[in-house]
Amino acid sequence: MAQISLSEAERTFIIHGIQDNCRSDGRSCEDYRHMDLETDVVSNTSGSARIRLANTDVLVGIKAEIGVPLPERPSEGRLEFFVDCSANATPEFEGRGGEGLALDISNTLSKAYDNPSSLDLESLCILPKEQCWILYVDILLLECGGNLFDVASFAVKAALHNTCIPNVSLHRGEDGETQLDLSDDPFDVKRLDIKQTPSIVTVSKIGHYHIVDASMTEEECCLARLMVGITEEGTVTAMRKSGLGSLHPDSLYEMIETGKKVGKDINKTLYKRLLEEEKLGQNKRKVGFLG
Amino acid sequence: MELLSDQGFRVDGRKPNELRRFQAKMSVFSQADGSAYVEQGNTKVLATVYGPHEIRKGKGKAQHDKVNINCQYSMATFSTGERKHRPRGDRKSTEMTMHLKQTFEAAIMTHLYPKSQIDIYVEVLQSDGGNYTTSVNAATLALIDAGIPMKDYVCACAASFIDDTPLLDINNLEESSGSPELIVAILPRSEQIAFLQMNSRLHEDNLSKVLDCAIAGCKDVFAMLDQTVINHIQSVSASLSS
């Protein structure tokens, strides 16, 4: 990410503002910035979504392919996350420069989704032990303006909601082998239920207080941050602390509570908006990057 | 599957000398010095430009009389029909990177910024044929958005030759049919060719027909690019003055 250099005065200004619950752009400590969300942006994917939060721009494309299930989970499909930090965001991501950050985000997302209740993986099974649907979730970071983990998780949630998996019928071929028939009908598809999927909320500790959705300058002042994966019901699916500073257990509990409260709200709002967007159907105005 | 019907229509309903639908927007991102987004049919490309700035890695590569042009061509893993395993680093991407670098070295006024570097990053979001041509068009707009002095616009277009007819602006289906493909990038006002590549086999008698078709297509693209720049400047100056 682009290096921001802050003077001592700027740092103090930000810390004092947060103490009074008024950040540099007027938000309170628990407010998110304005978000633009659009699904079905890329056509040759099974599902896609794009989210723009201030300067952060993330595009997610999901491709569904048929593959072999894992031996320890023979009757479940699976999700594979891949993050690509595009050089568009900053020249430091050229070549393999963004790989560290990319691995970080993809591992955090995998951990957040790696539990039996997030997504109904058994519905992705076609033939136990032999064939299942593998959803390749590809996240493309186009611009980095702070708070990447949260935006990536919201975009994944939206893209999963948009995903259409063709229905498969099995029949026995002439040689006794089971053959798969994919339906050609674009409306004969299976959708995924994303009500239980987690969103990642990053809570950053600045001074003695903590904030949600840190901008780039606020991230520079932050000593430690906690990333929690929260579902709509408030269940914590994953948790990780990062940053140079250390946290006292009391502040840790407070940060988890804030994360849960904000996470529940944002999940509810996201789901509501996704349903509204879907209801527009054919009337939806396709904007993409042209708007 | 016939690529050109008896009535003279192609697979997507176009006539042989028709371009795909062209849509473009400049200044898509605020953090980059220049950025642009171009859609040609179903091919969607984002280009960003950083620079001119000091050479970061390998100060030894500084050239005393001209600017270093650093390109990177990358395709999103979900951009193609079959999922790509790696967005960049494979041979095709490296080759495209070199082609883009060569094309823009011919157009940018490199003598103005010695010992400096200009980065051009291209990201293909959706690929349906004409990746190089759309990338060149997007990068031209991004360079104009960044305010980097150029001799002229760079406009690119591809043409093919099927059933004795030159076809303009071919899509993925027409590209993978095995017919010859001629890719041309020109500087429209002077009609100089900055980049030329031909694949497969084409009889020399037909070369001038296909080349003329491609160059005419490039001039049409130039009209679209110019209109995009004019619209962008009008909207920016309107928001500045109000």
XYZ file of C-alpha atoms in Angstrom:
533
model
C 0.000 0.000 0.000
C 1.124 3.532 -0.638
C 3.228 4.745 2.235
C 1.621 7.544 4.178
C 3.944 9.686 6.267
C 2.270 11.490 9.130
C 3.712 14.207 11.299
C 3.410 14.078 15.096
C 0.824 16.851 15.000
C -1.349 14.942 12.519
C -1.097 11.807 14.618
C -2.112 13.685 17.780
C -5.011 15.297 15.927
C -6.343 11.916 14.834
C -5.943 10.377 18.304
C -7.681 13.288 20.016
C -10.485 13.231 17.481
C -11.135 9.567 18.166
C -11.169 10.254 21.922
C -14.066 12.637 21.302
C -15.813 10.175 18.977
C -15.369 12.483 15.995
C -12.983 11.309 13.296
C -11.325 13.403 10.587
C -14.231 12.974 8.197
C -16.928 13.442 10.849
C -17.749 9.764 11.408
C -18.204 8.194 14.810
C -15.947 5.365 15.943
C -18.316 2.676 14.708
C -19.375 4.098 11.340
C -18.406 2.707 7.987
C -17.741 4.975 5.029
C -20.080 5.084 2.066
C -20.056 1.833 0.095
C -21.029 1.166 -3.517
C -21.944 -2.421 -4.292
C -22.778 -4.017 -7.614
C -23.142 -7.679 -8.510
C -22.913 -9.477 -11.861
C -20.124 -7.275 -13.179
C -18.111 -9.903 -15.076
C -20.124 -12.119 -17.369
C -18.068 -15.280 -17.829
C -18.080 -16.100 -14.120
C -20.653 -18.011 -12.097
C -20.993 -14.987 -9.821
C -19.228 -11.690 -9.366
C -19.413 -8.535 -7.278
C -17.615 -5.236 -7.000
C -17.417 -3.063 -3.898
C -16.060 0.431 -3.667
C -15.505 1.865 -0.174
C -13.981 5.359 -0.441
C -10.621 4.611 -2.104
C -10.722 0.845 -1.732
C -11.906 -1.051 -4.798
C -12.288 -4.830 -4.798
C -13.632 -7.065 -7.573
C -14.533 -10.699 -6.839
C -15.219 -13.347 -9.479
C -16.385 -16.875 -8.643
C -15.960 -19.756 -11.028
C -17.645 -23.069 -10.301
C -15.801 -26.131 -11.578
C -16.318 -29.832 -11.086
C -13.524 -31.573 -9.226
C -12.643 -34.256 -6.721
C -13.614 -33.724 -3.064
C -11.051 -33.826 -0.268
C -10.542 -37.371 1.084
C -11.376 -36.304 4.663
C -14.630 -34.634 3.520
C -15.970 -36.908 0.787
C -19.524 -35.579 0.642
C -18.767 -31.865 0.616
C -17.774 -29.406 -2.063
C -15.217 -26.737 -1.248
C -14.204 -23.097 -1.562
C -10.757 -22.068 -2.760
C -9.735 -18.475 -2.135
C -7.192 -16.667 -4.278
C -6.272 -13.021 -3.847
C -4.426 -11.004 -6.472
C -3.027 -7.592 -5.541
C -3.077 -5.784 -8.852
C -0.265 -3.357 -9.666
C -3.046 -0.858 -10.448
C -3.282 -0.172 -6.737
C 0.343 0.754 -6.205
C 3.591 0.117 -8.092
C 4.881 -1.898 -5.119
C 2.507 -4.692 -6.106
C 4.236 -5.189 -9.444
C 5.318 -8.733 -10.207
C 5.285 -10.646 -6.939
C 5.348 -7.594 -4.669
C 1.808 -8.032 -3.396
C 2.077 -11.729 -2.591
C 2.516 -11.298 1.183
C -0.612 -9.236 1.571
C -2.499 -11.492 -0.836
C -1.664 -14.625 1.156
C -2.629 -12.866 4.364
C -6.087 -11.959 3.082
C -6.771 -15.339 1.480
C -5.712 -17.255 4.604
C -7.879 -15.068 6.860
C -10.879 -15.583 4.583
C -10.294 -19.349 4.419
C -10.202 -19.521 8.197
C -13.355 -17.443 8.534
C -15.261 -19.761 6.148
C -13.758 -23.004 7.442
C -16.614 -24.142 9.667
C -19.675 -26.318 8.997
C -22.304 -23.605 9.413
C -21.040 -20.809 7.120
C -21.938 -22.320 3.802
C -23.877 -25.474 3.009
C -21.004 -27.360 1.388
C -22.963 -30.605 1.248
C -25.269 -29.086 -1.360
C -22.170 -28.748 -3.567
C -21.587 -32.491 -3.585
C -22.479 -34.298 -6.823
C -21.232 -37.833 -6.288
C -19.744 -38.601 -2.835
C -16.013 -39.357 -2.928
C -15.848 -38.757 -6.688
C -17.249 -35.454 -7.916
C -18.164 -32.195 -6.275
C -18.396 -28.511 -7.116
C -15.329 -26.475 -6.306
C -15.947 -22.729 -6.068
C -12.834 -20.774 -6.959
C -13.252 -17.387 -5.294
C -10.861 -14.954 -6.990
C -10.434 -11.585 -5.341
C -8.804 -8.758 -7.271
C -7.634 -5.717 -5.293
C -7.767 -2.797 -7.679
C -7.178 0.088 -5.315
C -6.098 0.111 -1.665
C -7.513 2.848 0.524
C -7.485 1.106 3.881
C -9.635 -1.629 5.378
C -8.943 -4.290 2.780
C -10.000 -7.325 4.810
C -13.504 -6.041 5.494
C -14.162 -4.966 1.921
C -12.822 -8.254 0.542
C -15.133 -10.223 2.836
C -18.194 -8.130 1.904
C -17.422 -8.556 -1.785
C -17.049 -12.333 -1.335
C -20.405 -12.447 0.440
C -22.062 -10.486 -2.373
C -20.449 -12.602 -5.075
C -21.522 -15.834 -3.348
C -25.072 -14.497 -3.250
C -24.842 -13.783 -6.988
C -23.433 -17.235 -7.838
C -25.527 -19.510 -10.011
C -24.444 -23.146 -10.191
C -25.988 -25.191 -13.008
C -28.017 -28.156 -11.888
C -26.458 -31.530 -12.557
C -28.339 -34.708 -13.310
C -26.755 -38.118 -13.070
C -27.526 -40.987 -15.341
C -25.953 -44.298 -16.094
C -24.156 -44.467 -19.482
C -23.926 -47.513 -21.755
C -20.724 -48.794 -20.132
C -22.173 -48.619 -16.624
C -20.246 -45.408 -15.767
C -22.207 -42.600 -14.138
C -22.358 -39.607 -16.426
C -22.991 -36.017 -15.452
C -25.335 -33.844 -17.449
C -25.065 -30.117 -16.867
C -28.244 -28.237 -17.530
C -27.983 -25.711 -20.382
C -30.912 -23.673 -19.160
C -29.582 -20.421 -17.622
C -32.492 -20.394 -15.186
C -32.115 -24.004 -14.059
C -29.552 -23.108 -11.439
C -28.843 -23.589 -7.785
C -28.241 -20.537 -5.602
C -26.296 -20.388 -2.376
C -27.748 -19.301 0.946
C -25.430 -16.678 2.365
C -27.353 -15.905 5.522
C -24.776 -17.638 7.718
C -21.656 -16.471 5.894
C -19.275 -14.379 7.979
C -17.996 -10.886 7.326
C -14.657 -9.760 8.609
C -14.676 -6.645 10.770
C -11.367 -4.984 11.523
C -11.259 -3.134 14.824
C -8.197 -0.886 15.158
C -6.856 0.340 18.471
C -5.810 3.975 18.410
C -4.746 5.513 21.686
C -7.070 4.111 24.356
C -10.047 3.746 22.057
C -10.845 1.615 19.075
C -12.441 2.292 15.702
C -14.002 0.384 12.855
C -13.179 0.973 9.172
C -9.893 2.825 9.503
C -8.876 5.065 6.628
C -5.265 5.020 5.413
C -4.134 7.802 7.744
C -5.876 6.191 10.723
C -4.211 2.855 9.923
C -0.849 4.589 10.240
C -1.678 5.674 13.800
C -2.973 2.305 14.849
C -0.879 0.153 17.193
C -2.770 -3.093 16.982
C -5.815 -4.344 15.165
C -8.165 -7.221 15.629
C -9.892 -8.942 12.712
C -13.015 -10.871 13.639
C -15.185 -12.952 11.344
C -18.802 -12.395 12.435
C -22.040 -13.870 11.120
C -25.422 -12.146 11.146
C -26.319 -13.835 14.432
C -23.177 -12.648 16.159
C -21.245 -15.927 16.031
C -17.493 -15.432 15.841
C -15.992 -17.731 13.208
C -12.381 -16.531 13.187
C -10.236 -14.048 15.006
C -6.788 -12.631 14.490
C -4.723 -9.913 16.029
C -2.129 -8.142 13.918
C 0.075 -5.087 14.304
C 3.148 -4.127 16.244
C 1.524 -3.242 19.560
C 0.131 -5.524 22.222
C -3.370 -5.620 23.627
C -4.549 -5.932 27.194
C -7.172 -8.689 27.605
C -9.768 -6.118 28.787
C -9.401 -4.042 25.639
C -9.490 -7.268 23.659
C -12.921 -8.124 25.084
C -14.202 -4.617 24.365
C -12.935 -4.790 20.811
C -14.587 -8.164 20.264
C -17.882 -6.779 21.543
C -17.653 -3.773 19.213
C -16.740 -6.070 16.346
C -19.754 -8.276 17.064
C -22.159 -5.349 17.285
C -20.906 -3.745 14.075
C -20.630 -7.099 12.314
C -24.246 -8.029 13.011
C -25.445 -4.667 11.671
C -23.343 -4.735 8.547
C -24.335 -8.321 7.743
C -28.018 -7.454 8.081
C -27.704 -4.343 5.923
C -25.675 -6.130 3.256
C -28.178 -8.955 3.001
C -31.075 -6.508 2.768
C -29.379 -4.554 -0.019
C -28.445 -7.691 -1.930
C -32.084 -8.808 -1.898
C -33.193 -5.337 -3.036
C -30.710 -5.387 -5.898
C -31.902 -8.821 -6.956
C -35.514 -7.696 -6.942
C -34.678 -5.029 -9.528
C -33.980 -7.909 -11.920
C -33.993 -6.707 -15.515
C -34.551 -3.085 -14.485
C -31.186 -2.958 -12.798
C -28.920 -0.347 -14.366
C -25.589 -1.937 -15.242
C -22.907 0.538 -14.270
C -19.675 -1.377 -13.708
C -16.633 0.879 -13.969
C -18.339 3.318 -16.335
C -20.369 5.108 -13.671
C -19.902 -23.263 -37.107
C -19.824 -20.631 -39.799
C -18.257 -17.352 -38.859
C -19.741 -15.388 -41.751
C -23.288 -16.097 -42.895
C -24.466 -15.893 -46.516
C -26.198 -12.586 -45.785
C -22.886 -11.172 -44.604
C -23.488 -11.281 -40.837
C -20.987 -12.498 -38.269
C -21.638 -14.656 -35.205
C -22.553 -11.662 -33.046
C -24.652 -9.989 -35.748
C -22.058 -7.488 -36.933
C -21.152 -6.627 -40.493
C -17.553 -7.421 -41.526
C -16.305 -3.839 -41.165
C -18.112 -3.019 -37.915
C -16.354 -2.417 -34.611
C -17.727 -3.869 -31.386
C -19.529 -1.551 -28.976
C -16.942 0.831 -27.546
C -17.326 2.369 -24.096
C -14.638 4.125 -22.130
C -14.106 6.174 -19.003
C -11.067 8.096 -17.799
C -9.911 8.829 -14.222
C -11.462 5.709 -12.767
C -9.081 5.653 -9.783
C -7.932 8.600 -7.724
C -4.682 7.240 -6.325
C -3.025 6.548 -9.680
C -1.568 9.402 -11.727
C -3.719 8.361 -14.668
C -6.276 5.617 -15.181
C -8.814 4.505 -17.759
C -11.328 1.738 -18.356
C -12.237 0.526 -21.847
C -14.888 -1.945 -22.948
C -14.832 -3.282 -26.491
C -17.708 -5.703 -26.819
C -17.204 -8.196 -23.991
C -13.540 -7.419 -23.442
C -13.011 -5.185 -20.405
C -9.630 -3.689 -19.578
C -8.399 -1.344 -16.842
C -5.179 0.599 -17.314
C -3.298 2.728 -14.795
C -0.246 4.907 -15.187
C 2.187 5.999 -12.491
C 4.813 8.531 -13.307
C 7.039 9.975 -14.395
C 8.876 9.224 -11.172
C 12.311 8.257 -9.953
C 13.498 4.782 -10.916
C 12.794 2.535 -7.937
C 14.392 -0.819 -8.499
C 17.713 -1.147 -10.286
C 19.009 2.396 -10.498
C 21.592 0.972 -12.863
C 18.930 0.689 -15.552
C 18.551 4.469 -15.803
C 18.973 5.759 -19.339
C 20.705 9.116 -19.638
C 18.687 10.378 -22.604
C 15.230 8.863 -22.245
C 12.614 7.665 -19.804
C 12.250 3.989 -18.803
C 8.875 2.599 -19.727
C 7.854 -0.197 -17.387
C 4.782 -2.180 -18.398
C 2.909 -4.983 -16.782
C 0.135 -6.922 -18.472
C -1.981 -9.001 -16.123
C -5.201 -10.961 -16.597
C -7.657 -11.638 -13.799
C -7.955 -15.362 -13.109
C -11.688 -15.203 -13.808
C -11.329 -13.249 -17.053
C -11.191 -16.182 -19.420
C -13.682 -18.991 -20.026
C -11.366 -21.522 -18.357
C -9.978 -20.248 -15.055
C -6.363 -19.089 -15.276
C -4.090 -20.361 -12.532
C -1.725 -17.435 -12.504
C -2.637 -13.847 -13.382
C 0.830 -13.020 -14.756
C 4.298 -14.430 -15.134
C 3.450 -16.908 -17.867
C 4.907 -16.607 -21.357
C 1.895 -14.993 -22.972
C 1.718 -12.219 -20.372
C 5.453 -11.567 -20.599
C 5.207 -11.341 -24.386
C 2.243 -8.942 -24.151
C 4.186 -6.822 -21.660
C 7.066 -6.494 -24.121
C 4.705 -5.654 -26.988
C 3.025 -2.908 -24.939
C 6.388 -1.482 -23.921
C 7.550 -1.426 -27.513
C 4.333 0.229 -28.702
C 4.412 3.036 -26.179
C 8.111 3.705 -26.536
C 7.220 4.753 -30.073
C 4.516 7.176 -28.956
C 5.645 8.746 -25.677
C 8.072 11.670 -25.887
C 10.759 9.768 -24.043
C 13.457 12.438 -24.346
C 11.588 14.725 -21.943
C 12.222 12.668 -18.796
C 15.716 11.193 -18.781
C 16.713 8.934 -15.874
C 13.068 8.569 -14.834
C 10.441 5.863 -15.116
C 6.845 5.673 -16.288
C 4.805 2.633 -15.167
C 1.908 1.368 -17.264
C -0.173 -1.374 -15.636
C -2.893 -3.129 -17.575
C -5.419 -5.472 -15.966
C -7.789 -7.501 -18.156
C -11.065 -8.086 -16.285
C -12.901 -9.959 -18.994
C -11.347 -11.470 -22.096
C -13.279 -11.978 -25.313
C -10.677 -11.428 -28.007
C -8.710 -8.291 -28.809
C -6.874 -8.240 -25.468
C -3.856 -6.449 -26.911
C -5.884 -3.905 -28.873
C -8.152 -3.008 -25.964
C -5.110 -2.808 -23.659
C -3.399 -0.355 -26.014
C -6.530 1.788 -26.264
C -6.975 1.798 -22.480
C -3.304 2.587 -21.871
C -3.477 5.515 -24.330
C -6.377 7.019 -22.393
C -4.602 6.416 -19.087
C -1.445 8.142 -20.364
C -3.520 11.117 -21.521
C -5.222 11.181 -18.104
C -1.803 11.231 -16.436
C -0.769 14.161 -18.609
C 2.231 12.425 -20.143
C 3.269 14.105 -23.419
C 2.842 11.845 -26.446
C 3.466 12.357 -30.144
C -0.047 11.168 -30.948
C -2.758 8.808 -29.700
C -2.036 5.103 -30.161
C -5.010 3.257 -31.576
C -5.059 -0.473 -32.133
C -7.360 -2.798 -33.992
C -7.274 -6.397 -35.167
C -8.562 -7.844 -38.421
C -8.983 -11.317 -39.846
C -9.621 -12.780 -43.290
C -12.442 -15.323 -43.494
C -14.363 -16.430 -46.614
C -12.490 -13.888 -48.767
C -13.703 -11.028 -46.569
C -11.640 -8.932 -44.176
C -13.340 -8.960 -40.726
C -12.712 -6.105 -38.350
C -12.319 -6.268 -34.540
C -12.451 -10.015 -34.045
C -13.784 -11.610 -30.893
C -12.551 -14.748 -29.123
C -14.545 -17.162 -31.250
C -13.162 -15.719 -34.490
C -9.622 -15.599 -33.026
C -9.613 -19.263 -32.072
C -10.970 -20.458 -35.407
C -7.472 -20.696 -36.895
C -7.941 -17.932 -39.464
C -5.184 -15.345 -39.952
C -5.128 -12.480 -37.475
C -3.500 -9.126 -38.169
C -3.014 -6.817 -35.166
C -2.063 -3.222 -35.900
C -1.394 -0.217 -33.663
C -1.044 3.132 -35.404
C -0.443 6.788 -34.628
C -3.597 8.003 -36.420
C -2.706 11.540 -37.450
C 0.529 10.587 -39.156
C -0.703 7.089 -40.109
C 2.532 5.580 -38.817
C 2.428 1.962 -37.713
C 3.757 1.504 -34.175
C 3.093 -2.229 -33.869
C 2.232 -4.957 -36.342
C 1.764 -8.657 -35.744
C 0.270 -11.377 -37.880
C -0.621 -14.917 -36.847
C -1.442 -17.972 -38.931
C -1.272 -17.850 -42.727
C -2.336 -15.113 -45.116
C -1.647 -14.887 -48.869
C 0.340 -11.764 -49.776
C -2.301 -10.736 -52.355
C -4.777 -10.292 -49.528
C -2.412 -8.471 -47.190
C -3.162 -4.931 -48.383
C -6.931 -5.512 -48.130
C -6.706 -6.735 -44.541
C -4.182 -4.057 -43.552
C -6.372 -1.294 -45.000
C -9.353 -2.707 -43.129
C -7.431 -2.758 -39.857
C -6.110 0.779 -40.329
C -9.615 2.044 -41.092
C -10.734 0.365 -37.869
C -7.925 2.100 -35.973
C -9.091 5.466 -37.294
C -12.618 4.696 -36.042
C -11.168 3.812 -32.640
C -9.273 7.120 -32.683
C -12.568 8.968 -33.171
C -14.022 7.146 -30.133
C -10.950 7.779 -27.963
C -10.879 11.450 -28.893
C -14.565 11.803 -28.051
C -13.958 10.151 -24.677
C -11.165 12.610 -23.875
C -13.283 15.599 -24.927
C -16.236 14.407 -22.809
C -13.960 13.870 -19.832
C -12.398 17.331 -20.092
C -15.838 18.915 -20.440
C -17.162 17.195 -17.330
C -14.045 18.021 -15.305
C -14.065 21.686 -16.283
C -17.805 21.888 -15.624
C -17.316 20.563 -12.094
C -14.361 22.896 -11.504
C -16.164 26.017 -12.623
C -19.481 25.403 -10.847
